[in-house]
mmCIF file of C-alpha atoms in Angstrom:
data_model
loop_
_atom_site.group_PDB
_atom_site.id
_atom_site.type_symbol
_atom_site.label_atom_id
_atom_site.label_comp_id
_atom_site.label_asym_id
_atom_site.label_seq_id
_atom_site.Cartn_x
_atom_site.Cartn_y
_atom_site.Cartn_z
ATOM 1 C CA UNK A 1 38.436 145.537 136.537
ATOM 2 C CA UNK A 2 41.217 146.973 134.429
ATOM 3 C CA UNK A 3 40.422 146.682 130.755
ATOM 4 C CA UNK A 4 42.442 147.650 127.746
ATOM 5 C CA UNK A 5 40.527 148.062 124.363
ATOM 6 C CA UNK A 6 42.732 147.988 121.286
ATOM 7 C CA UNK A 7 42.195 149.322 117.780
ATOM 8 C CA UNK A 8 44.990 147.122 116.121
ATOM 9 C CA UNK A 9 47.472 148.572 113.606
ATOM 10 C CA UNK A 10 46.472 148.217 109.892
ATOM 11 C CA UNK A 11 49.086 146.927 107.567
ATOM 12 C CA UNK A 12 49.203 150.175 105.508
ATOM 13 C CA UNK A 13 50.993 148.552 102.613
ATOM 14 C CA UNK A 14 48.268 145.930 102.127
ATOM 15 C CA UNK A 15 45.488 148.442 102.236
ATOM 16 C CA UNK A 16 47.026 151.488 100.463
ATOM 17 C CA UNK A 17 49.794 149.946 98.430
ATOM 18 C CA UNK A 18 52.104 152.552 97.130
ATOM 19 C CA UNK A 19 49.876 155.288 98.571
ATOM 20 C CA UNK A 20 50.428 154.261 102.188
ATOM 21 C CA UNK A 21 51.835 157.691 103.093
ATOM 22 C CA UNK A 22 48.314 159.080 102.258
ATOM 23 C CA UNK A 23 46.751 156.770 104.813
ATOM 24 C CA UNK A 24 43.968 158.296 106.841
ATOM 25 C CA UNK A 25 42.544 157.357 110.263
ATOM 26 C CA UNK A 26 39.333 158.336 111.627
ATOM 27 C CA UNK A 27 38.530 158.170 115.377
ATOM 28 C CA UNK A 28 37.277 154.641 116.176
ATOM 29 C CA UNK A 29 33.587 154.526 117.075
ATOM 30 C CA UNK A 30 33.011 151.012 118.275
ATOM 31 C CA UNK A 31 35.541 150.739 121.089
ATOM 32 C CA UNK A 32 34.708 154.207 122.385
ATOM 33 C CA UNK A 33 31.029 153.207 122.603
ATOM 34 C CA UNK A 34 31.999 150.074 124.553
ATOM 35 C CA UNK A 35 34.350 152.069 126.791
ATOM 36 C CA UNK A 36 31.456 154.533 127.504
ATOM 37 C CA UNK A 37 29.158 151.692 128.360
ATOM 38 C CA UNK A 38 31.677 149.972 130.766
ATOM 39 C CA UNK A 39 32.665 153.161 132.529
ATOM 40 C CA UNK A 40 29.267 153.506 134.153
ATOM 41 C CA UNK A 41 29.973 150.297 135.993
ATOM 42 C CA UNK A 42 33.092 151.581 137.628
ATOM 43 C CA UNK A 43 35.691 149.823 135.447
ATOM 44 C CA UNK A 44 39.163 151.259 134.674
ATOM 45 C CA UNK A 45 39.305 151.471 130.896
ATOM 46 C CA UNK A 46 42.225 152.294 128.606
ATOM 47 C CA UNK A 47 42.122 152.594 124.801
ATOM 48 C CA UNK A 48 45.023 151.959 122.556
ATOM 49 C CA UNK A 49 44.472 153.235 119.093
ATOM 50 C CA UNK A 50 47.528 151.783 117.387
ATOM 51 C CA UNK A 51 46.950 153.522 114.044
ATOM 52 C CA UNK A 52 46.931 157.157 115.083
ATOM 53 C CA UNK A 53 49.677 156.321 117.807
ATOM 54 C CA UNK A 54 51.722 154.558 115.139
ATOM 55 C CA UNK A 55 52.152 151.575 117.539
ATOM 56 C CA UNK A 56 53.443 148.236 115.995
ATOM 57 C CA UNK A 57 52.381 144.869 117.233
ATOM 58 C CA UNK A 58 55.602 144.701 119.164
ATOM 59 C CA UNK A 59 54.889 148.136 120.700
ATOM 60 C CA UNK A 60 51.414 147.021 121.844
ATOM 61 C CA UNK A 61 52.770 143.730 123.359
ATOM 62 C CA UNK A 62 55.517 145.683 125.188
ATOM 63 C CA UNK A 63 52.955 148.060 126.664
ATOM 64 C CA UNK A 64 50.750 145.171 127.899
ATOM 65 C CA UNK A 65 53.706 143.348 129.311
ATOM 66 C CA UNK A 66 54.643 146.483 131.244
ATOM 67 C CA UNK A 67 51.196 147.327 132.362
ATOM 68 C CA UNK A 68 48.994 144.151 132.140
ATOM 69 C CA UNK A 69 45.320 144.659 132.496
ATOM 70 C CA UNK A 70 42.879 141.998 133.677
ATOM 71 C CA UNK A 71 41.245 141.785 130.191
ATOM 72 C CA UNK A 72 42.175 142.972 126.785
ATOM 73 C CA UNK A 73 39.704 143.580 123.854
ATOM 74 C CA UNK A 74 40.563 143.514 120.190
ATOM 75 C CA UNK A 75 38.604 145.148 117.388
ATOM 76 C CA UNK A 76 38.559 142.817 114.286
ATOM 77 C CA UNK A 77 37.850 143.342 110.694
ATOM 78 C CA UNK A 78 38.467 140.718 108.034
ATOM 79 C CA UNK A 79 41.253 142.312 105.848
ATOM 80 C CA UNK A 80 43.257 142.998 109.047
ATOM 81 C CA UNK A 81 42.905 139.314 110.300
ATOM 82 C CA UNK A 82 46.676 138.491 109.973
ATOM 83 C CA UNK A 83 47.421 141.390 112.358
ATOM 84 C CA UNK A 84 44.924 139.902 114.822
ATOM 85 C CA UNK A 85 46.491 136.515 114.517
ATOM 86 C CA UNK A 86 49.894 137.968 115.250
ATOM 87 C CA UNK A 87 48.805 140.377 118.004
ATOM 88 C CA UNK A 88 46.908 137.723 120.003
ATOM 89 C CA UNK A 89 49.819 135.379 119.682
ATOM 90 C CA UNK A 90 52.182 138.102 120.887
ATOM 91 C CA UNK A 91 49.945 138.915 123.860
ATOM 92 C CA UNK A 92 49.615 135.311 124.896
ATOM 93 C CA UNK A 93 53.316 134.788 124.824
ATOM 94 C CA UNK A 94 54.055 138.009 126.762
ATOM 95 C CA UNK A 95 51.224 137.754 129.300
ATOM 96 C CA UNK A 96 50.123 134.056 129.398
ATOM 97 C CA UNK A 97 47.393 134.501 131.966
ATOM 98 C CA UNK A 98 45.775 137.589 130.325
ATOM 99 C CA UNK A 99 42.224 137.037 128.971
ATOM 100 C CA UNK A 100 41.681 138.090 125.342
ATOM 101 C CA UNK A 101 38.196 139.007 124.024
ATOM 102 C CA UNK A 102 37.579 140.065 120.363
ATOM 103 C CA UNK A 103 34.713 141.958 118.756
ATOM 104 C CA UNK A 104 33.834 143.418 115.407
ATOM 105 C CA UNK A 105 32.587 142.355 112.037
ATOM 106 C CA UNK A 106 35.091 139.569 111.488
ATOM 107 C CA UNK A 107 34.518 137.653 114.639
ATOM 108 C CA UNK A 108 30.780 138.193 114.506
ATOM 109 C CA UNK A 109 30.683 136.018 111.418
ATOM 110 C CA UNK A 110 33.853 133.922 111.871
ATOM 111 C CA UNK A 111 33.943 133.318 115.618
ATOM 112 C CA UNK A 112 34.542 129.525 115.543
ATOM 113 C CA UNK A 113 37.414 129.784 113.059
ATOM 114 C CA UNK A 114 38.944 132.747 115.077
ATOM 115 C CA UNK A 115 38.792 130.845 118.311
ATOM 116 C CA UNK A 116 40.256 127.707 116.712
ATOM 117 C CA UNK A 117 43.195 129.480 114.977
ATOM 118 C CA UNK A 118 44.254 132.228 117.387
ATOM 119 C CA UNK A 119 44.960 132.800 120.952
ATOM 120 C CA UNK A 120 41.719 134.659 121.534
ATOM 121 C CA UNK A 121 39.583 133.291 124.401
ATOM 122 C CA UNK A 122 36.199 134.954 123.785
ATOM 123 C CA UNK A 123 34.331 136.551 120.852
ATOM 124 C CA UNK A 124 31.435 139.062 121.353
ATOM 125 C CA UNK A 125 29.136 138.754 118.425
ATOM 126 C CA UNK A 126 27.337 141.773 116.999
ATOM 127 C CA UNK A 127 26.478 144.492 119.442
ATOM 128 C CA UNK A 128 28.939 143.913 122.303
ATOM 129 C CA UNK A 129 27.896 146.225 125.127
ATOM 130 C CA UNK A 130 25.743 143.920 127.164
ATOM 131 C CA UNK A 131 27.546 140.559 126.369
ATOM 132 C CA UNK A 132 30.995 142.155 127.239
ATOM 133 C CA UNK A 133 29.597 143.504 130.447
ATOM 134 C CA UNK A 134 28.202 140.113 131.371
ATOM 135 C CA UNK A 135 31.564 138.478 130.544
ATOM 136 C CA UNK A 136 33.402 140.890 132.822
ATOM 137 C CA UNK A 137 31.018 140.109 135.604
ATOM 138 C CA UNK A 138 31.663 136.458 135.230
ATOM 139 C CA UNK A 139 35.396 136.933 135.124
ATOM 140 C CA UNK A 140 35.328 139.054 138.248
ATOM 141 C CA UNK A 141 33.356 136.388 140.013
ATOM 142 C CA UNK A 142 35.920 133.709 138.804
ATOM 143 C CA UNK A 143 33.148 131.885 137.067
ATOM 144 C CA UNK A 144 34.053 129.163 134.588
ATOM 145 C CA UNK A 145 30.610 128.597 132.926
ATOM 146 C CA UNK A 146 29.977 131.209 130.277
ATOM 147 C CA UNK A 147 27.091 129.245 128.607
ATOM 148 C CA UNK A 148 24.400 131.741 129.697
ATOM 149 C CA UNK A 149 25.874 134.750 128.156
ATOM 150 C CA UNK A 150 23.886 135.436 124.966
ATOM 151 C CA UNK A 151 25.998 136.682 122.017
ATOM 152 C CA UNK A 152 29.208 135.155 123.159
ATOM 153 C CA UNK A 153 31.438 132.438 121.674
ATOM 154 C CA UNK A 154 34.314 131.048 123.695
ATOM 155 C CA UNK A 155 37.020 128.382 123.988
ATOM 156 C CA UNK A 156 37.033 126.070 127.027
ATOM 157 C CA UNK A 157 40.240 125.152 128.898
ATOM 158 C CA UNK A 158 39.879 121.738 127.067
ATOM 159 C CA UNK A 159 39.938 123.507 123.695
ATOM 160 C CA UNK A 160 36.221 122.985 122.910
ATOM 161 C CA UNK A 161 34.537 125.858 121.062
ATOM 162 C CA UNK A 162 31.096 126.834 122.162
ATOM 163 C CA UNK A 163 28.935 129.474 120.444
ATOM 164 C CA UNK A 164 25.961 130.576 122.590
ATOM 165 C CA UNK A 165 22.532 131.829 121.361
ATOM 166 C CA UNK A 166 22.164 135.201 119.883
ATOM 167 C CA UNK A 167 21.578 138.243 122.057
ATOM 168 C CA UNK A 168 18.542 140.327 121.675
ATOM 169 C CA UNK A 169 19.377 143.630 120.144
ATOM 170 C CA UNK A 170 19.312 146.820 122.226
ATOM 171 C CA UNK A 171 15.935 148.396 121.495
ATOM 172 C CA UNK A 172 16.393 151.921 123.016
ATOM 173 C CA UNK A 173 19.689 153.290 121.914
ATOM 174 C CA UNK A 174 19.070 156.410 123.835
ATOM 175 C CA UNK A 175 19.720 154.408 127.006
ATOM 176 C CA UNK A 176 23.375 154.195 126.033
ATOM 177 C CA UNK A 177 25.806 156.730 127.412
ATOM 178 C CA UNK A 178 27.871 158.844 125.113
ATOM 179 C CA UNK A 179 31.130 157.200 123.741
ATOM 180 C CA UNK A 180 34.164 157.779 125.840
ATOM 181 C CA UNK A 181 35.908 160.090 123.490
ATOM 182 C CA UNK A 182 38.266 161.366 126.296
ATOM 183 C CA UNK A 183 40.040 158.045 126.377
ATOM 184 C CA UNK A 184 41.324 158.460 122.796
ATOM 185 C CA UNK A 185 44.464 160.426 121.735
ATOM 186 C CA UNK A 186 43.712 164.079 120.948
ATOM 187 C CA UNK A 187 41.270 164.374 118.128
ATOM 188 C CA UNK A 188 43.586 166.792 116.360
ATOM 189 C CA UNK A 189 46.050 163.927 115.898
ATOM 190 C CA UNK A 190 43.763 162.015 113.608
ATOM 191 C CA UNK A 191 43.958 162.291 109.724
ATOM 192 C CA UNK A 192 40.463 162.224 108.308
ATOM 193 C CA UNK A 193 39.896 160.574 104.989
ATOM 194 C CA UNK A 194 40.614 162.766 101.896
ATOM 195 C CA UNK A 195 37.485 164.498 100.525
ATOM 196 C CA UNK A 196 35.606 163.498 103.601
ATOM 197 C CA UNK A 197 35.817 166.602 105.623
ATOM 198 C CA UNK A 198 36.138 170.464 105.578
ATOM 199 C CA UNK A 199 37.241 171.094 109.118
ATOM 200 C CA UNK A 200 38.916 169.475 112.006
ATOM 201 C CA UNK A 201 38.816 168.245 114.772
ATOM 202 C CA UNK A 202 36.447 165.568 113.380
ATOM 203 C CA UNK A 203 34.520 162.766 115.065
ATOM 204 C CA UNK A 204 32.643 159.878 113.590
ATOM 205 C CA UNK A 205 29.027 159.406 114.791
ATOM 206 C CA UNK A 206 26.382 156.690 114.364
ATOM 207 C CA UNK A 207 22.839 157.830 114.802
ATOM 208 C CA UNK A 208 21.350 154.434 114.243
ATOM 209 C CA UNK A 209 22.238 150.766 113.994
ATOM 210 C CA UNK A 210 21.179 148.054 111.555
ATOM 211 C CA UNK A 211 20.143 147.957 107.914
ATOM 212 C CA UNK A 212 16.895 146.523 106.404
ATOM 213 C CA UNK A 213 18.302 145.999 102.898
ATOM 214 C CA UNK A 214 19.597 142.686 101.442
ATOM 215 C CA UNK A 215 22.620 143.727 99.310
ATOM 216 C CA UNK A 216 24.571 140.501 98.550
ATOM 217 C CA UNK A 217 27.939 142.149 99.011
ATOM 218 C CA UNK A 218 27.246 143.641 102.550
ATOM 219 C CA UNK A 219 27.653 142.174 105.934
ATOM 220 C CA UNK A 220 25.491 143.753 108.773
ATOM 221 C CA UNK A 221 26.996 143.037 112.198
ATOM 222 C CA UNK A 222 24.183 145.080 113.901
ATOM 223 C CA UNK A 223 21.436 143.137 112.201
ATOM 224 C CA UNK A 224 18.520 143.853 109.775
ATOM 225 C CA UNK A 225 16.333 145.547 112.414
ATOM 226 C CA UNK A 226 17.044 149.299 112.431
ATOM 227 C CA UNK A 227 17.068 151.142 115.672
ATOM 228 C CA UNK A 228 17.765 154.845 115.953
ATOM 229 C CA UNK A 229 18.666 157.454 118.470
ATOM 230 C CA UNK A 230 16.099 160.061 118.934
ATOM 231 C CA UNK A 231 16.821 163.475 117.244
ATOM 232 C CA UNK A 232 17.252 164.996 120.748
ATOM 233 C CA UNK A 233 19.967 162.557 121.688
ATOM 234 C CA UNK A 234 21.832 163.016 118.464
ATOM 235 C CA UNK A 235 21.942 166.786 118.652
ATOM 236 C CA UNK A 236 22.658 166.722 122.410
ATOM 237 C CA UNK A 237 25.663 164.458 121.476
ATOM 238 C CA UNK A 238 26.819 166.922 118.782
ATOM 239 C CA UNK A 239 26.524 169.779 121.261
ATOM 240 C CA UNK A 240 28.657 167.645 123.736
ATOM 241 C CA UNK A 241 31.314 167.087 121.108
ATOM 242 C CA UNK A 242 31.297 170.743 120.331
ATOM 243 C CA UNK A 243 31.626 171.989 123.885
ATOM 244 C CA UNK A 244 33.898 169.301 125.386
ATOM 245 C CA UNK A 245 36.208 168.616 122.439
ATOM 246 C CA UNK A 246 35.882 171.450 120.074
ATOM 247 C CA UNK A 247 34.679 169.205 117.298
ATOM 248 C CA UNK A 248 34.014 171.175 114.113
ATOM 249 C CA UNK A 249 32.818 168.362 111.791
ATOM 250 C CA UNK A 250 31.104 164.922 112.258
ATOM 251 C CA UNK A 251 31.032 162.112 109.708
ATOM 252 C CA UNK A 252 27.723 160.135 110.121
ATOM 253 C CA UNK A 253 28.434 156.377 109.638
ATOM 254 C CA UNK A 254 24.844 155.185 109.615
ATOM 255 C CA UNK A 255 24.083 152.603 106.978
ATOM 256 C CA UNK A 256 20.644 154.182 106.465
ATOM 257 C CA UNK A 257 20.831 157.801 107.731
ATOM 258 C CA UNK A 258 17.893 159.007 105.467
ATOM 259 C CA UNK A 259 15.755 155.859 105.966
ATOM 260 C CA UNK A 260 13.436 157.750 108.325
ATOM 261 C CA UNK A 261 13.130 161.108 106.646
ATOM 262 C CA UNK A 262 10.958 162.660 109.391
ATOM 263 C CA UNK A 263 13.786 161.977 111.903
ATOM 264 C CA UNK A 264 16.299 163.614 109.577
ATOM 265 C CA UNK A 265 14.106 166.806 109.348
ATOM 266 C CA UNK A 266 13.856 166.929 113.165
ATOM 267 C CA UNK A 267 17.621 166.439 113.580
ATOM 268 C CA UNK A 268 18.254 169.360 111.130
ATOM 269 C CA UNK A 269 15.768 171.515 112.930
ATOM 270 C CA UNK A 270 17.394 170.971 116.333
ATOM 271 C CA UNK A 271 20.897 171.551 114.988
ATOM 272 C CA UNK A 272 19.616 174.976 113.707
ATOM 273 C CA UNK A 273 17.667 175.695 116.833
ATOM 274 C CA UNK A 274 20.791 175.131 119.079
ATOM 275 C CA UNK A 275 23.050 177.109 116.580
ATOM 276 C CA UNK A 276 25.570 174.210 116.539
ATOM 277 C CA UNK A 277 28.563 175.306 114.430
ATOM 278 C CA UNK A 278 29.466 172.101 112.709
ATOM 279 C CA UNK A 279 29.797 170.876 109.168
ATOM 280 C CA UNK A 280 28.971 167.205 108.556
ATOM 281 C CA UNK A 281 29.238 164.374 106.036
ATOM 282 C CA UNK A 282 26.067 162.416 105.405
ATOM 283 C CA UNK A 283 24.911 159.461 103.549
ATOM 284 C CA UNK A 284 21.676 158.574 101.658
ATOM 285 C CA UNK A 285 20.289 155.298 100.328
ATOM 286 C CA UNK A 286 19.401 155.560 96.641
ATOM 287 C CA UNK A 287 15.776 155.812 96.939
ATOM 288 C CA UNK A 288 14.927 158.996 98.876
ATOM 289 C CA UNK A 289 11.317 160.029 98.548
ATOM 290 C CA UNK A 290 11.345 163.650 99.671
ATOM 291 C CA UNK A 291 14.081 165.541 97.909
ATOM 292 C CA UNK A 292 13.522 168.592 100.070
ATOM 293 C CA UNK A 293 15.338 166.581 102.778
ATOM 294 C CA UNK A 294 18.665 167.523 101.189
ATOM 295 C CA UNK A 295 17.868 171.173 101.508
ATOM 296 C CA UNK A 296 17.210 170.664 105.179
ATOM 297 C CA UNK A 297 20.431 168.792 105.576
ATOM 298 C CA UNK A 298 22.350 171.597 103.772
ATOM 299 C CA UNK A 299 20.838 174.222 106.022
ATOM 300 C CA UNK A 300 21.999 172.324 109.215
ATOM 301 C CA UNK A 301 25.653 172.093 108.090
ATOM 302 C CA UNK A 302 25.823 169.066 105.751
ATOM 303 C CA UNK A 303 28.059 169.750 102.750
ATOM 304 C CA UNK A 304 28.534 166.356 101.206
ATOM 305 C CA UNK A 305 26.260 163.234 100.723
ATOM 306 C CA UNK A 306 27.519 159.928 99.705
ATOM 307 C CA UNK A 307 25.273 157.548 97.704
ATOM 308 C CA UNK A 308 25.947 153.936 97.069
ATOM 309 C CA UNK A 309 25.070 153.357 93.341
ATOM 310 C CA UNK A 310 27.327 150.248 92.601
ATOM 311 C CA UNK A 311 26.253 149.612 89.080
ATOM 312 C CA UNK A 312 24.815 151.318 85.978
ATOM 313 C CA UNK A 313 23.012 148.226 84.720
ATOM 314 C CA UNK A 314 19.606 147.414 86.158
ATOM 315 C CA UNK A 315 19.945 143.590 85.780
ATOM 316 C CA UNK A 316 23.176 143.742 87.776
ATOM 317 C CA UNK A 317 21.499 146.072 90.472
ATOM 318 C CA UNK A 318 18.735 143.457 90.748
ATOM 319 C CA UNK A 319 21.258 140.648 91.133
ATOM 320 C CA UNK A 320 22.912 142.617 93.943
ATOM 321 C CA UNK A 321 19.410 142.912 95.535
ATOM 322 C CA UNK A 322 19.819 146.618 96.161
ATOM 323 C CA UNK A 323 16.052 147.074 96.044
ATOM 324 C CA UNK A 324 16.103 150.270 93.944
ATOM 325 C CA UNK A 325 16.221 151.374 90.269
ATOM 326 C CA UNK A 326 18.501 153.532 88.209
ATOM 327 C CA UNK A 327 15.705 156.072 87.991
ATOM 328 C CA UNK A 328 15.587 156.471 91.811
ATOM 329 C CA UNK A 329 19.387 156.697 91.956
ATOM 330 C CA UNK A 330 19.320 159.471 89.440
ATOM 331 C CA UNK A 331 16.611 161.292 91.326
ATOM 332 C CA UNK A 332 18.465 160.968 94.661
ATOM 333 C CA UNK A 333 21.704 162.297 93.166
ATOM 334 C CA UNK A 334 19.925 165.131 91.403
ATOM 335 C CA UNK A 335 18.235 166.084 94.734
ATOM 336 C CA UNK A 336 21.695 166.332 96.412
ATOM 337 C CA UNK A 337 23.066 168.472 93.592
ATOM 338 C CA UNK A 338 19.907 170.706 93.560
ATOM 339 C CA UNK A 339 20.536 171.431 97.317
ATOM 340 C CA UNK A 340 24.060 172.699 96.276
ATOM 341 C CA UNK A 341 26.059 170.045 98.116
ATOM 342 C CA UNK A 342 28.883 167.958 97.062
ATOM 343 C CA UNK A 343 27.927 164.518 95.710
ATOM 344 C CA UNK A 344 30.094 161.412 96.397
ATOM 345 C CA UNK A 345 29.074 158.234 94.536
ATOM 346 C CA UNK A 346 30.247 154.705 95.106
ATOM 347 C CA UNK A 347 30.572 152.113 92.335
ATOM 348 C CA UNK A 348 31.671 148.514 92.375
ATOM 349 C CA UNK A 349 33.178 146.708 89.428
ATOM 350 C CA UNK A 350 33.184 142.862 89.056
ATOM 351 C CA UNK A 351 29.650 142.475 90.586
ATOM 352 C CA UNK A 352 27.582 139.246 89.951
ATOM 353 C CA UNK A 353 26.482 139.482 86.397
ATOM 354 C CA UNK A 354 29.002 141.998 85.312
ATOM 355 C CA UNK A 355 30.471 141.915 81.784
ATOM 356 C CA UNK A 356 32.739 144.327 79.930
ATOM 357 C CA UNK A 357 29.421 145.765 78.519
ATOM 358 C CA UNK A 358 27.848 146.349 81.998
ATOM 359 C CA UNK A 359 31.113 147.788 83.387
ATOM 360 C CA UNK A 360 31.079 150.324 80.514
ATOM 361 C CA UNK A 361 27.529 151.129 81.370
ATOM 362 C CA UNK A 362 28.515 151.777 85.024
ATOM 363 C CA UNK A 363 31.277 154.152 83.974
ATOM 364 C CA UNK A 364 28.795 155.979 81.634
ATOM 365 C CA UNK A 365 26.279 156.222 84.506
ATOM 366 C CA UNK A 366 28.881 157.581 86.814
ATOM 367 C CA UNK A 367 29.447 160.400 84.217
ATOM 368 C CA UNK A 368 25.807 161.048 83.811
ATOM 369 C CA UNK A 369 25.234 161.395 87.591
ATOM 370 C CA UNK A 370 27.785 164.255 87.678
ATOM 371 C CA UNK A 371 29.148 163.295 91.223
ATOM 372 C CA UNK A 372 31.971 165.456 92.366
ATOM 373 C CA UNK A 373 33.775 162.418 93.855
ATOM 374 C CA UNK A 374 32.992 159.135 92.175
ATOM 375 C CA UNK A 375 34.748 156.186 93.846
ATOM 376 C CA UNK A 376 35.319 152.891 92.190
ATOM 377 C CA UNK A 377 36.216 149.692 93.956
ATOM 378 C CA UNK A 378 36.431 146.003 93.101
ATOM 379 C CA UNK A 379 33.693 143.548 94.312
ATOM 380 C CA UNK A 380 35.043 141.903 97.500
ATOM 381 C CA UNK A 381 32.933 139.459 99.336
ATOM 382 C CA UNK A 382 33.373 139.720 103.194
ATOM 383 C CA UNK A 383 32.365 137.122 105.820
ATOM 384 C CA UNK A 384 28.820 137.640 106.725
ATOM 385 C CA UNK A 385 27.705 138.813 103.286
ATOM 386 C CA UNK A 386 25.559 136.506 101.167
ATOM 387 C CA UNK A 387 28.110 136.674 98.338
ATOM 388 C CA UNK A 388 30.824 135.119 100.738
ATOM 389 C CA UNK A 389 28.796 131.955 100.394
ATOM 390 C CA UNK A 390 27.891 132.098 96.694
ATOM 391 C CA UNK A 391 30.809 133.808 94.988
ATOM 392 C CA UNK A 392 31.694 130.633 92.982
ATOM 393 C CA UNK A 393 28.484 131.026 90.984
ATOM 394 C CA UNK A 394 30.158 134.052 89.257
ATOM 395 C CA UNK A 395 33.717 133.086 89.085
ATOM 396 C CA UNK A 396 36.631 132.020 91.202
ATOM 397 C CA UNK A 397 37.157 133.181 94.749
ATOM 398 C CA UNK A 398 40.048 132.475 97.161
ATOM 399 C CA UNK A 399 39.032 132.578 100.889
ATOM 400 C CA UNK A 400 42.492 131.448 102.120
ATOM 401 C CA UNK A 401 44.045 134.884 102.710
ATOM 402 C CA UNK A 402 42.097 137.625 104.498
ATOM 403 C CA UNK A 403 44.718 140.210 103.954
ATOM 404 C CA UNK A 404 43.818 140.090 100.264
ATOM 405 C CA UNK A 405 40.264 141.320 101.106
ATOM 406 C CA UNK A 406 41.211 145.032 100.882
#
C-alpha cells in the first residue's frame, strides 16, 4: 500500500508571535518511527515534513492531488488543531476517496470530537504502530468492519463514531525497527531549537515510552507504564545515526530519562566503549538519587540537562502532584552543575494555587538554582491532562479555540 505520513505545518505566528523568524524545527520522531515499522511489511512509505519543507496547506493538497496515495496519515497536536481541520478538509475536497488517519496527542484524547468535526476517517490512539498496521491490513482486504482493531476510533459511512477498546502497550521496545530517518528531508536542513544543541546534524531520540508521574498539567499519550529500550539498543541506534547520517548530536526526548539510573550508567558506559563522537541533550526528573549519574552523562557526551521545576512554592508543587520537593530539586540541579554541565530549568506561572506571592517565590527559586537557561511559560492545560477537566477550580478557562493553547 502507498502511504503518505504528514507532519503538518505549524502556524508560526500563533506559536512564535513576532519572533516567528526564529522558529526552529527538529526532525519529527513519531512519524519516522511509524514509517520504520510499516516498511518491514513492504509498504511504500513517503514522509512530508511540511515545516522544514516550508509547505503550506495548499502545497500539501496539491502534492496529494498530483500523486494520491492509498492512505494519508496526519500527526496532530492540540495547538495546531485548526491546521488539521483545514488540511483534512482540503485533502477530502481534492481527493474525495482518499482515506485519512490521524495520530498524535490530540486525537489520542479528543478522537470523538476530531472525527465529528473534521474529514478524518480514523484515529489511532496512543502508540500507533500495531493499530495502524492492522488498519492497513483491513483496508487492503477491503474490509468494512474495524471494530476488532484495538486502539482505533473511526467514523462509519453512516456517520456513527465508534471508539474501540484500548490497545495493550508494546512491552519490548527493542522489537521495534529503527525509525526511517532516510525518508526525511536531509537532516542538515532542520533548525534545532536555540540553546538545545552544540552541533549538527541533530536527531531526536526516545529511549523509553511512558511516564509514571501524575503532574496535573501533563498529558501522557504513551501511558503511565514506563517501558525502555535496552542500553545496547540505544547505543546501537546512536552508532547507526553516526555512520549512516553523520549525526553529531542527539536530543533525548524521554519523559523520564534518568528514572532507571542503572540503565543510564550502562548507556554511558557503552557510548564510551564504542567511542561514539556525539554530544547530547538530556533530561532529568527533579528527584535523582545518585548525583554521580551526571558525571557519567558528562563523560559520555552530555553537555546540558533540562529539569522541570515548575514552581518555587512547595504547596503549589504539591497541588501540581509533581511528587517531589524543593530540596530534591535543588540537589538535582546542584548535581548537574557539579558535573560541569549546562543546566536548563523549566518554570510555569499561573499554576493551581499560584498567587503574586508564590510567583515571586518561583522567580527567586529560579535565581537560587543558578540555571544557565531558565525558561518560563504560562500554565496551559491540554486535552488529556487532569487540569483540562478541573481548570475552572482555579479560574476561567476557554476551551473553544485550540490555537490559543500555545
